[in-house]
PDB file of C-alpha atoms in Angstrom:
ATOM      1  CA  MET A 520      -6.228 -37.642 -12.755  1.00  0.00           C
ATOM      2  CA  THR A 521      -2.616 -38.267 -13.750  1.00  0.00           C
ATOM      3  CA  LEU A 522      -2.683 -35.846 -16.944  1.00  0.00           C
ATOM      4  CA  HIS A 523      -4.110 -33.572 -14.556  1.00  0.00           C
ATOM      5  CA  LEU A 524      -1.523 -33.519 -12.028  1.00  0.00           C
ATOM      6  CA  TYR A 525       0.927 -33.192 -14.711  1.00  0.00           C
ATOM      7  CA  PHE A 526      -0.353 -30.155 -16.563  1.00  0.00           C
ATOM      8  CA  ALA A 527      -0.746 -28.553 -13.061  1.00  0.00           C
ATOM      9  CA  ARG A 528       2.918 -29.507 -12.314  1.00  0.00           C
ATOM     10  CA  ARG A 529       4.326 -28.542 -15.501  1.00  0.00           C
ATOM     11  CA  PHE A 530       2.441 -25.114 -14.934  1.00  0.00           C
ATOM     12  CA  LEU A 531       3.171 -24.287 -11.625  1.00  0.00           C
ATOM     13  CA  ILE A 532       6.973 -24.668 -12.587  1.00  0.00           C
ATOM     14  CA  THR A 533       6.621 -22.436 -15.806  1.00  0.00           C
ATOM     15  CA  PHE A 534       4.765 -19.842 -13.431  1.00  0.00           C
ATOM     16  CA  LEU A 535       7.694 -20.125 -10.774  1.00  0.00           C
ATOM     17  CA  SER A 536      10.574 -19.623 -13.206  1.00  0.00           C
ATOM     18  CA  VAL A 537       8.811 -16.745 -14.972  1.00  0.00           C
ATOM     19  CA  PHE A 538       8.342 -15.049 -11.269  1.00  0.00           C
ATOM     20  CA  ALA A 539      12.152 -15.642 -10.428  1.00  0.00           C
ATOM     21  CA  ILE A 540      12.962 -13.915 -13.819  1.00  0.00           C
ATOM     22  CA  PHE A 541      10.626 -10.970 -13.161  1.00  0.00           C
ATOM     23  CA  LEU A 542      11.774 -10.574  -9.488  1.00  0.00           C
ATOM     24  CA  GLY A 543      15.600 -10.306 -10.369  1.00  0.00           C
ATOM     25  CA  ILE A 544      14.582  -7.808 -13.425  1.00  0.00           C
ATOM     26  CA  LEU A 545      12.352  -5.582 -10.833  1.00  0.00           C
ATOM     27  CA  VAL A 546      15.171  -5.881  -7.961  1.00  0.00           C
ATOM     28  CA  LEU A 547      17.736  -4.556 -10.661  1.00  0.00           C
ATOM     29  CA  ILE A 548      15.213  -1.479 -11.474  1.00  0.00           C
ATOM     30  CA  ASP A 549      14.242  -0.668  -8.265  1.00  0.00           C
ATOM     31  CA  LEU A 550      18.068  -0.844  -7.076  1.00  0.00           C
ATOM     32  CA  VAL A 551      18.865   1.958  -9.802  1.00  0.00           C
ATOM     33  CA  GLU A 552      15.714   3.717  -8.991  1.00  0.00           C
ATOM     34  CA  GLN A 553      16.583   3.906  -5.327  1.00  0.00           C
ATOM     35  CA  VAL A 554      20.343   5.025  -6.268  1.00  0.00           C
ATOM     36  CA  ARG A 555      19.273   7.952  -8.098  1.00  0.00           C
ATOM     37  CA  ARG A 556      16.566   9.020  -5.396  1.00  0.00           C
ATOM     38  CA  PHE A 557      19.307   9.029  -2.595  1.00  0.00           C
ATOM     39  CA  ASP A 558      22.013  10.200  -4.832  1.00  0.00           C
ATOM     40  CA  GLY A 559      24.332  12.705  -3.227  1.00  0.00           C
ATOM     41  CA  SER A 560      22.668  12.074   0.309  1.00  0.00           C
ATOM     42  CA  LYS A 561      24.639   9.969   2.751  1.00  0.00           C
ATOM     43  CA  VAL A 562      22.605   6.981   2.596  1.00  0.00           C
ATOM     44  CA  GLY A 563      24.865   4.077   1.838  1.00  0.00           C
ATOM     45  CA  PHE A 564      24.682   1.281  -0.478  1.00  0.00           C
ATOM     46  CA  TRP A 565      23.880  -1.272   1.929  1.00  0.00           C
ATOM     47  CA  VAL A 566      20.617   1.036   3.248  1.00  0.00           C
ATOM     48  CA  VAL A 567      19.901   1.441  -0.329  1.00  0.00           C
ATOM     49  CA  LEU A 568      19.755  -2.041  -1.206  1.00  0.00           C
ATOM     50  CA  GLY A 569      17.757  -2.990   1.907  1.00  0.00           C
ATOM     51  CA  LEU A 570      15.150  -0.453   0.448  1.00  0.00           C
ATOM     52  CA  THR A 571      15.147  -2.060  -2.664  1.00  0.00           C
ATOM     53  CA  PHE A 572      14.158  -5.462  -1.437  1.00  0.00           C
ATOM     54  CA  LEU A 573      11.447  -3.820   0.697  1.00  0.00           C
ATOM     55  CA  LYS A 574      10.010  -2.460  -2.678  1.00  0.00           C
ATOM     56  CA  ALA A 575      10.422  -5.111  -4.801  1.00  0.00           C
ATOM     57  CA  PRO A 576       7.701  -7.319  -3.291  1.00  0.00           C
ATOM     58  CA  GLU A 577       5.156  -4.416  -3.874  1.00  0.00           C
ATOM     59  CA  SER A 578       6.182  -4.205  -7.582  1.00  0.00           C
ATOM     60  CA  LEU A 579       6.126  -7.858  -8.268  1.00  0.00           C
ATOM     61  CA  TYR A 580       2.720  -8.150  -6.526  1.00  0.00           C
ATOM     62  CA  ARG A 581       1.282  -5.478  -8.756  1.00  0.00           C
ATOM     63  CA  ILE A 582       2.423  -7.380 -11.964  1.00  0.00           C
ATOM     64  CA  LEU A 583       1.111 -10.860 -10.671  1.00  0.00           C
ATOM     65  CA  PRO A 584      -1.499 -10.591 -13.632  1.00  0.00           C
ATOM     66  CA  LEU A 585       1.299 -10.005 -16.237  1.00  0.00           C
ATOM     67  CA  VAL A 586       3.656 -13.079 -14.898  1.00  0.00           C
ATOM     68  CA  MET A 587       0.357 -15.390 -14.978  1.00  0.00           C
ATOM     69  CA  ILE A 588      -0.361 -14.845 -18.915  1.00  0.00           C
ATOM     70  CA  LEU A 589       3.256 -14.873 -19.534  1.00  0.00           C
ATOM     71  CA  ALA A 590       3.648 -18.255 -17.845  1.00  0.00           C
ATOM     72  CA  THR A 591       0.324 -19.510 -19.859  1.00  0.00           C
ATOM     73  CA  LEU A 592       1.781 -18.545 -22.809  1.00  0.00           C
ATOM     74  CA  SER A 593       4.865 -20.323 -22.487  1.00  0.00           C
ATOM     75  CA  LEU A 594       3.429 -23.323 -20.903  1.00  0.00           C
ATOM     76  CA  PHE A 595       1.252 -24.195 -24.129  1.00  0.00           C
ATOM     77  CA  LEU A 596       3.759 -23.068 -26.465  1.00  0.00           C
ATOM     78  CA  SER A 597       6.078 -25.767 -24.712  1.00  0.00           C
ATOM     79  CA  LEU A 598       3.272 -28.001 -24.806  1.00  0.00           C
ATOM     80  CA  ALA A 599       2.311 -27.556 -28.495  1.00  0.00           C
ATOM     81  CA  ARG A 600       5.803 -27.725 -29.750  1.00  0.00           C
ATOM     82  CA  THR A 601       6.250 -30.902 -28.028  1.00  0.00           C
ATOM     83  CA  SER A 602       2.896 -31.920 -29.406  1.00  0.00           C
ATOM     84  CA  GLU A 603       1.932 -32.964 -25.975  1.00  0.00           C
ATOM     85  CA  LEU A 604      -1.563 -31.420 -26.633  1.00  0.00           C
ATOM     86  CA  VAL A 605      -2.243 -33.339 -29.787  1.00  0.00           C
ATOM     87  CA  VAL A 606      -1.491 -36.803 -27.987  1.00  0.00           C
ATOM     88  CA  ALA A 607      -4.214 -35.392 -24.944  1.00  0.00           C
ATOM     89  CA  ARG A 608      -6.664 -34.627 -27.252  1.00  0.00           C
ATOM     90  CA  ALA A 609      -5.739 -38.044 -29.166  1.00  0.00           C
ATOM     91  CA  SER A 610      -6.698 -39.662 -26.087  1.00  0.00           C
ATOM     92  CA  GLY A 611     -10.178 -38.018 -26.031  1.00  0.00           C
ATOM     93  CA  ARG A 612      -9.352 -35.233 -23.947  1.00  0.00           C
ATOM     94  CA  SER A 613     -11.092 -32.209 -25.121  1.00  0.00           C
ATOM     95  CA  ALA A 614      -8.944 -28.684 -25.406  1.00  0.00           C
ATOM     96  CA  LEU A 615     -11.132 -27.383 -22.597  1.00  0.00           C
ATOM     97  CA  ARG A 616     -10.435 -30.366 -20.155  1.00  0.00           C
ATOM     98  CA  SER A 617      -6.741 -29.758 -20.633  1.00  0.00           C
ATOM     99  CA  LEU A 618      -7.290 -26.053 -19.201  1.00  0.00           C
ATOM    100  CA  ASN A 619      -8.895 -27.593 -16.198  1.00  0.00           C
ATOM    101  CA  ALA A 620      -5.487 -27.985 -13.990  1.00  0.00           C
ATOM    102  CA  PRO A 621      -4.240 -24.683 -15.189  1.00  0.00           C
ATOM    103  CA  LEU A 622      -6.873 -22.971 -14.225  1.00  0.00           C
ATOM    104  CA  VAL A 623      -7.180 -24.491 -10.582  1.00  0.00           C
ATOM    105  CA  VAL A 624      -3.418 -23.641 -10.083  1.00  0.00           C
ATOM    106  CA  ALA A 625      -4.137 -20.203 -11.165  1.00  0.00           C
ATOM    107  CA  VAL A 626      -6.995 -19.796  -8.617  1.00  0.00           C
ATOM    108  CA  LEU A 627      -5.245 -21.288  -5.730  1.00  0.00           C
ATOM    109  CA  ILE A 628      -2.258 -18.754  -6.853  1.00  0.00           C
ATOM    110  CA  GLY A 629      -4.723 -15.880  -6.438  1.00  0.00           C
ATOM    111  CA  ILE A 630      -6.049 -17.135  -2.930  1.00  0.00           C
ATOM    112  CA  ALA A 631      -2.588 -17.639  -1.964  1.00  0.00           C
ATOM    113  CA  ALA A 632      -1.578 -14.251  -3.017  1.00  0.00           C
ATOM    114  CA  VAL A 633      -4.604 -12.416  -1.392  1.00  0.00           C
ATOM    115  CA  THR A 634      -4.537 -14.360   1.962  1.00  0.00           C
ATOM    116  CA  ILE A 635      -0.590 -14.824   2.226  1.00  0.00           C
ATOM    117  CA  LEU A 636       1.593 -12.636  -0.165  1.00  0.00           C
ATOM    118  CA  ASN A 637      -0.939  -9.511   0.521  1.00  0.00           C
ATOM    119  CA  PRO A 638      -0.100  -9.380   4.124  1.00  0.00           C
ATOM    120  CA  MET A 639       3.762  -9.593   3.163  1.00  0.00           C
ATOM    121  CA  VAL A 640       3.738  -7.003   0.683  1.00  0.00           C
ATOM    122  CA  ALA A 641       1.926  -4.694   3.170  1.00  0.00           C
ATOM    123  CA  ALA A 642       4.570  -5.095   5.936  1.00  0.00           C
ATOM    124  CA  THR A 643       7.435  -4.529   3.326  1.00  0.00           C
ATOM    125  CA  SER A 644       5.563  -1.452   1.792  1.00  0.00           C
ATOM    126  CA  GLN A 645       4.924   0.218   5.291  1.00  0.00           C
ATOM    127  CA  GLN A 646       8.465  -0.462   6.246  1.00  0.00           C
ATOM    128  CA  TYR A 647       9.728   0.745   2.890  1.00  0.00           C
ATOM    129  CA  GLU A 648       7.423   4.040   3.543  1.00  0.00           C
ATOM    130  CA  VAL A 649       8.469   4.664   6.886  1.00  0.00           C
ATOM    131  CA  ALA A 650      12.337   4.465   6.056  1.00  0.00           C
ATOM    132  CA  ALA A 651      12.156   6.041   2.860  1.00  0.00           C
ATOM    133  CA  GLU A 652      10.510   9.304   4.123  1.00  0.00           C
ATOM    134  CA  ARG A 653      12.766   9.024   7.228  1.00  0.00           C
ATOM    135  CA  LEU A 654      15.792   9.379   5.140  1.00  0.00           C
ATOM    136  CA  SER A 655      14.429  12.003   2.804  1.00  0.00           C
ATOM    137  CA  THR A 656      12.666  14.234   5.225  1.00  0.00           C
ATOM    138  CA  GLY A 657      14.286  13.073   8.620  1.00  0.00           C
ATOM    139  CA  GLN A 658      10.847  12.366  10.218  1.00  0.00           C
ATOM    140  CA  ARG A 659       8.031  10.222  10.148  1.00  0.00           C
ATOM    141  CA  SER A 660       4.391  10.452   8.320  1.00  0.00           C
ATOM    142  CA  ALA A 661       2.295  13.531   9.626  1.00  0.00           C
ATOM    143  CA  LEU A 662      -0.975  11.691  10.326  1.00  0.00           C
ATOM    144  CA  SER A 663      -2.286   8.336  11.737  1.00  0.00           C
ATOM    145  CA  LEU A 664      -5.701   7.201  12.489  1.00  0.00           C
ATOM    146  CA  SER A 665      -6.918   5.292  15.421  1.00  0.00           C
ATOM    147  CA  ALA A 666     -10.204   4.347  17.007  1.00  0.00           C
ATOM    148  CA  GLU A 667     -10.104   7.628  19.021  1.00  0.00           C
ATOM    149  CA  GLY A 668     -10.119   9.705  15.812  1.00  0.00           C
ATOM    150  CA  LEU A 669      -7.005  11.128  13.860  1.00  0.00           C
ATOM    151  CA  TRP A 670      -3.919  12.591  14.763  1.00  0.00           C
ATOM    152  CA  LEU A 671      -1.505  14.890  13.435  1.00  0.00           C
ATOM    153  CA  ARG A 672       2.117  16.140  14.322  1.00  0.00           C
ATOM    154  CA  GLN A 673       3.830  19.390  13.429  1.00  0.00           C
ATOM    155  CA  ASN A 674       7.081  21.110  13.924  1.00  0.00           C
ATOM    156  CA  ASN A 675       6.743  24.498  15.542  1.00  0.00           C
ATOM    157  CA  GLY A 676      10.589  25.399  15.745  1.00  0.00           C
ATOM    158  CA  SER A 677      11.163  25.044  19.320  1.00  0.00           C
ATOM    159  CA  GLY A 678       9.326  21.582  19.756  1.00  0.00           C
ATOM    160  CA  GLN A 679       6.310  19.762  18.388  1.00  0.00           C
ATOM    161  CA  THR A 680       2.571  19.973  18.387  1.00  0.00           C
ATOM    162  CA  VAL A 681       0.410  16.925  18.551  1.00  0.00           C
ATOM    163  CA  ILE A 682      -2.907  17.252  16.936  1.00  0.00           C
ATOM    164  CA  ARG A 683      -6.132  15.163  17.861  1.00  0.00           C
ATOM    165  CA  ALA A 684      -9.384  15.621  16.252  1.00  0.00           C
ATOM    166  CA  GLU A 685     -12.820  13.378  16.539  1.00  0.00           C
ATOM    167  CA  ARG A 686     -13.241  14.116  12.353  1.00  0.00           C
ATOM    168  CA  ALA A 687     -11.927  15.968   9.162  1.00  0.00           C
ATOM    169  CA  ASN A 688     -13.150  17.500   5.953  1.00  0.00           C
ATOM    170  CA  LEU A 689     -12.044  15.687   2.542  1.00  0.00           C
ATOM    171  CA  ASP A 690      -9.019  17.050   1.972  1.00  0.00           C
ATOM    172  CA  GLY A 691      -7.855  17.553   5.794  1.00  0.00           C
ATOM    173  CA  THR A 692      -8.093  21.381   5.941  1.00  0.00           C
ATOM    174  CA  ALA A 693     -10.601  21.432   8.401  1.00  0.00           C
ATOM    175  CA  LEU A 694     -10.858  19.700  12.057  1.00  0.00           C
ATOM    176  CA  TYR A 695     -13.695  19.095  14.207  1.00  0.00           C
ATOM    177  CA  GLY A 696     -13.592  18.482  18.184  1.00  0.00           C
ATOM    178  CA  VAL A 697      -9.870  19.107  18.151  1.00  0.00           C
ATOM    179  CA  THR A 698      -7.037  19.419  20.581  1.00  0.00           C
ATOM    180  CA  PHE A 699      -3.555  21.142  20.003  1.00  0.00           C
ATOM    181  CA  LEU A 700      -1.034  19.742  22.802  1.00  0.00           C
ATOM    182  CA  THR A 701       2.303  21.829  22.210  1.00  0.00           C
ATOM    183  CA  PHE A 702       5.439  20.240  23.371  1.00  0.00           C
ATOM    184  CA  ALA A 703       9.142  21.964  24.264  1.00  0.00           C
ATOM    185  CA  ALA A 704      12.096  20.698  22.613  1.00  0.00           C
ATOM    186  CA  ASN A 705      13.668  17.968  25.260  1.00  0.00           C
ATOM    187  CA  ALA A 706      10.644  18.715  27.599  1.00  0.00           C
ATOM    188  CA  GLY A 707       7.148  17.520  28.398  1.00  0.00           C
ATOM    189  CA  PRO A 708       3.831  19.581  27.295  1.00  0.00           C
ATOM    190  CA  VAL A 709       3.942  23.180  27.863  1.00  0.00           C
ATOM    191  CA  ALA A 710       0.135  24.116  26.444  1.00  0.00           C
ATOM    192  CA  ARG A 711      -3.087  22.896  25.618  1.00  0.00           C
ATOM    193  CA  VAL A 712      -5.791  24.190  23.231  1.00  0.00           C
ATOM    194  CA  GLU A 713      -9.361  22.690  22.740  1.00  0.00           C
ATOM    195  CA  ALA A 714     -11.551  24.022  20.061  1.00  0.00           C
ATOM    196  CA  GLU A 715     -14.592  23.501  18.267  1.00  0.00           C
ATOM    197  CA  SER A 716     -13.314  23.408  14.890  1.00  0.00           C
ATOM    198  CA  ALA A 717      -9.799  24.449  13.128  1.00  0.00           C
ATOM    199  CA  ARG A 718      -9.249  25.493   9.803  1.00  0.00           C
ATOM    200  CA  LEU A 719      -5.781  25.121   7.925  1.00  0.00           C
ATOM    201  CA  SER A 720      -5.015  28.194   5.833  1.00  0.00           C
ATOM    202  CA  SER A 721      -1.954  30.056   4.427  1.00  0.00           C
ATOM    203  CA  GLY A 722       0.368  28.406   7.063  1.00  0.00           C
ATOM    204  CA  GLU A 723      -1.592  28.742  10.296  1.00  0.00           C
ATOM    205  CA  TRP A 724      -4.702  27.038  11.984  1.00  0.00           C
ATOM    206  CA  VAL A 725      -7.659  29.279  12.550  1.00  0.00           C
ATOM    207  CA  LEU A 726      -9.431  27.877  15.840  1.00  0.00           C
ATOM    208  CA  GLN A 727     -13.233  28.841  16.629  1.00  0.00           C
ATOM    209  CA  ALA A 728     -14.294  28.794  20.175  1.00  0.00           C
ATOM    210  CA  ALA A 729     -10.888  27.818  21.793  1.00  0.00           C
ATOM    211  CA  LYS A 730      -9.907  27.564  25.047  1.00  0.00           C
ATOM    212  CA  GLU A 731      -6.205  27.584  25.773  1.00  0.00           C
ATOM    213  CA  TRP A 732      -4.068  26.352  29.052  1.00  0.00           C
ATOM    214  CA  TYR A 733      -0.426  27.129  29.949  1.00  0.00           C
ATOM    215  CA  PHE A 734       0.988  23.981  32.175  1.00  0.00           C
ATOM    216  CA  ASP A 735       3.762  26.584  33.505  1.00  0.00           C
ATOM    217  CA  ALA A 736       0.901  28.558  35.472  1.00  0.00           C
ATOM    218  CA  PRO A 737       0.515  27.760  39.151  1.00  0.00           C
ATOM    219  CA  ASN A 738      -2.995  26.841  38.430  1.00  0.00           C
ATOM    220  CA  PRO A 739      -3.758  26.328  34.993  1.00  0.00           C
ATOM    221  CA  GLU A 740      -7.457  25.918  35.030  1.00  0.00           C
ATOM    222  CA  GLN A 741      -7.928  29.455  36.726  1.00  0.00           C
ATOM    223  CA  SER A 742      -5.590  31.061  34.063  1.00  0.00           C
ATOM    224  CA  ALA A 743      -7.054  29.451  31.215  1.00  0.00           C
ATOM    225  CA  ARG A 744      -8.279  31.881  28.153  1.00  0.00           C
ATOM    226  CA  LEU A 745     -11.132  31.623  26.139  1.00  0.00           C
ATOM    227  CA  HIS A 746     -11.046  32.665  22.668  1.00  0.00           C
ATOM    228  CA  ASP A 747     -13.634  33.080  20.097  1.00  0.00           C
ATOM    229  CA  THR A 748     -11.045  32.870  17.157  1.00  0.00           C
ATOM    230  CA  LEU A 749      -7.619  31.942  17.908  1.00  0.00           C
ATOM    231  CA  THR A 750      -4.433  31.412  15.346  1.00  0.00           C
ATOM    232  CA  LEU A 751      -1.563  28.965  15.725  1.00  0.00           C
ATOM    233  CA  PRO A 752       1.119  28.810  13.299  1.00  0.00           C
ATOM    234  CA  SER A 753       1.185  25.399  11.295  1.00  0.00           C
ATOM    235  CA  THR A 754       3.935  23.778   9.088  1.00  0.00           C
ATOM    236  CA  LEU A 755       1.487  21.786   7.377  1.00  0.00           C
ATOM    237  CA  THR A 756      -0.088  21.566   3.970  1.00  0.00           C
ATOM    238  CA  PRO A 757      -3.309  20.174   2.668  1.00  0.00           C
ATOM    239  CA  GLY A 758      -0.938  17.904   0.393  1.00  0.00           C
ATOM    240  CA  GLU A 759       1.008  16.926   3.141  1.00  0.00           C
ATOM    241  CA  ILE A 760      -1.988  15.613   5.172  1.00  0.00           C
ATOM    242  CA  LEU A 761      -3.418  13.821   2.268  1.00  0.00           C
ATOM    243  CA  ASP A 762      -0.183  12.271   1.419  1.00  0.00           C
ATOM    244  CA  SER A 763       0.534  10.690   4.937  1.00  0.00           C
ATOM    245  CA  PHE A 764      -2.093   8.421   4.594  1.00  0.00           C
ATOM    246  CA  SER A 765      -0.759   4.876   4.171  1.00  0.00           C
ATOM    247  CA  THR A 766      -1.104   3.931   0.359  1.00  0.00           C
ATOM    248  CA  PRO A 767      -3.710   1.030   0.107  1.00  0.00           C
ATOM    249  CA  SER A 768      -0.981  -1.615  -0.452  1.00  0.00           C
ATOM    250  CA  ALA A 769       0.730  -0.818   2.575  1.00  0.00           C
ATOM    251  CA  ILE A 770      -2.556  -2.175   4.607  1.00  0.00           C
ATOM    252  CA  PRO A 771      -2.843  -5.942   5.004  1.00  0.00           C
ATOM    253  CA  ILE A 772      -6.255  -7.043   3.196  1.00  0.00           C
ATOM    254  CA  TRP A 773      -7.533  -8.502   6.625  1.00  0.00           C
ATOM    255  CA  ASP A 774      -7.130  -4.946   8.272  1.00  0.00           C
ATOM    256  CA  LEU A 775      -8.225  -2.830   5.123  1.00  0.00           C
ATOM    257  CA  PRO A 776     -12.278  -3.016   6.133  1.00  0.00           C
ATOM    258  CA  GLU A 777     -11.356  -1.756   9.598  1.00  0.00           C
ATOM    259  CA  PHE A 778      -9.291   1.222   8.409  1.00  0.00           C
ATOM    260  CA  ILE A 779     -11.588   2.118   5.736  1.00  0.00           C
ATOM    261  CA  ASP A 780     -13.983   2.194   8.516  1.00  0.00           C
ATOM    262  CA  ARG A 781     -11.948   4.608  10.208  1.00  0.00           C
ATOM    263  CA  LEU A 782     -11.188   6.656   7.439  1.00  0.00           C
ATOM    264  CA  GLU A 783     -14.943   7.314   6.825  1.00  0.00           C
ATOM    265  CA  ARG A 784     -15.706   8.166  10.303  1.00  0.00           C
ATOM    266  CA  ALA A 785     -12.582  10.806  10.616  1.00  0.00           C
ATOM    267  CA  GLY A 786     -14.214  12.287   7.603  1.00  0.00           C
ATOM    268  CA  PHE A 787     -12.130  11.450   4.643  1.00  0.00           C
ATOM    269  CA  SER A 788     -12.924   9.618   1.450  1.00  0.00           C
ATOM    270  CA  ALA A 789     -11.948   6.071   1.200  1.00  0.00           C
ATOM    271  CA  ARG A 790     -12.893   5.289  -2.294  1.00  0.00           C
ATOM    272  CA  LYS A 791      -9.613   4.474  -3.464  1.00  0.00           C
ATOM    273  CA  HIS A 792      -8.723   1.744  -0.341  1.00  0.00           C
ATOM    274  CA  ARG A 793     -12.398   0.249  -1.293  1.00  0.00           C
ATOM    275  CA  VAL A 794     -11.601   0.153  -4.843  1.00  0.00           C
ATOM    276  CA  TRP A 795      -8.180  -1.726  -3.680  1.00  0.00           C
ATOM    277  CA  LEU A 796     -10.280  -4.104  -1.468  1.00  0.00           C
ATOM    278  CA  HIS A 797     -12.389  -4.936  -4.134  1.00  0.00           C
ATOM    279  CA  MET A 798      -9.455  -5.636  -6.858  1.00  0.00           C
ATOM    280  CA  GLU A 799      -7.752  -7.724  -3.914  1.00  0.00           C
ATOM    281  CA  LEU A 800     -10.953  -9.718  -3.828  1.00  0.00           C
ATOM    282  CA  ALA A 801     -11.270 -10.477  -7.448  1.00  0.00           C
ATOM    283  CA  GLN A 802      -7.473 -11.478  -7.944  1.00  0.00           C
ATOM    284  CA  PRO A 803      -8.132 -15.107  -8.253  1.00  0.00           C
ATOM    285  CA  LEU A 804     -10.599 -14.729 -10.848  1.00  0.00           C
ATOM    286  CA  LEU A 805      -8.389 -12.145 -12.873  1.00  0.00           C
ATOM    287  CA  LEU A 806      -5.359 -14.633 -12.743  1.00  0.00           C
ATOM    288  CA  ALA A 807      -7.649 -17.390 -14.134  1.00  0.00           C
ATOM    289  CA  ALA A 808      -8.902 -15.045 -16.502  1.00  0.00           C
ATOM    290  CA  MET A 809      -5.389 -14.513 -17.640  1.00  0.00           C
ATOM    291  CA  VAL A 810      -5.104 -18.528 -18.104  1.00  0.00           C
ATOM    292  CA  LEU A 811      -7.937 -18.022 -20.466  1.00  0.00           C
ATOM    293  CA  VAL A 812      -6.606 -15.359 -22.495  1.00  0.00           C
ATOM    294  CA  GLY A 813      -3.118 -16.918 -22.566  1.00  0.00           C
ATOM    295  CA  ALA A 814      -4.409 -20.465 -23.763  1.00  0.00           C
ATOM    296  CA  GLY A 815      -6.819 -18.743 -26.447  1.00  0.00           C
ATOM    297  CA  PHE A 816      -3.592 -17.607 -28.242  1.00  0.00           C
ATOM    298  CA  THR A 817      -1.194 -20.714 -28.020  1.00  0.00           C
ATOM    299  CA  MET A 818      -3.489 -23.970 -27.491  1.00  0.00           C
ATOM    300  CA  ARG A 819      -3.889 -24.122 -31.208  1.00  0.00           C
ATOM    301  CA  HIS A 820      -1.113 -26.704 -32.730  1.00  0.00           C
ATOM    302  CA  THR A 821       1.763 -25.148 -34.556  1.00  0.00           C
ATOM    303  CA  ARG A 822       4.434 -26.376 -36.358  1.00  0.00           C
ATOM    304  CA  PHE A 823       7.698 -25.194 -35.435  1.00  0.00           C
ATOM    305  CA  GLY A 824      10.438 -25.319 -38.328  1.00  0.00           C
ATOM    306  CA  ARG A 825      13.893 -25.904 -37.413  1.00  0.00           C
TER     307      ARG A 825
END
């Protein structure tokens, strides 16, 4: 038991050291990337530095398997250099038994990464996406999902239009059970349109079986108009709609199953998010596999010359 605890402590210290080294490297790389991205804009250095620290956790989280295998290589090379593995084998302990402690530590790190670090990374990634988009375009994401359906927002020059739909097709160009609510600049809603469907094509929404209300009329219901086909201008593109979805890494693993369900009920493909969920659940086993791979190359005793 004492030897197991010794190997576990050595491995944890080595892992944290490699983790800290990569954290410093990634912060520098991300800082250069953010400076280049916002070069020429009015974004100050401290804002860029804040974006860097928001982006760094996601970058580091993605390379956890690399950190794990490098920590394993470093540990067992160190043990081989000091002949500690030879002493352990001479005491009757097999090489595989010497791997037990690092494997347990790797699995525990994987579980902690999925259950604790993942929500933290998701929170920082989401804040980074919102802040970076606001600094780049001056506005937030055009799309969001809720239990009531999906919501879109577009500028129309003199105000904004909020769009709610029950569901959509895979690329977001066709909406069903849709409502358009138009807001004037610095004022409340001025018009509302409900339609069975709406299709996005070349800068406009084409609505089928639409009913239109104007709120400035004395009696909006009496003055409502019915249209077999109605076109409304749009500043959105299919690419902007799909890009508005949060990346899987920006959603905590605890919320990911519900988000996948909402995505599929809205008519969008959730394959990318489902694959990410399975990858996250397999993270502890992946890190344990990295330990086995690293140990396989370094557990053999090596004579180091001076």
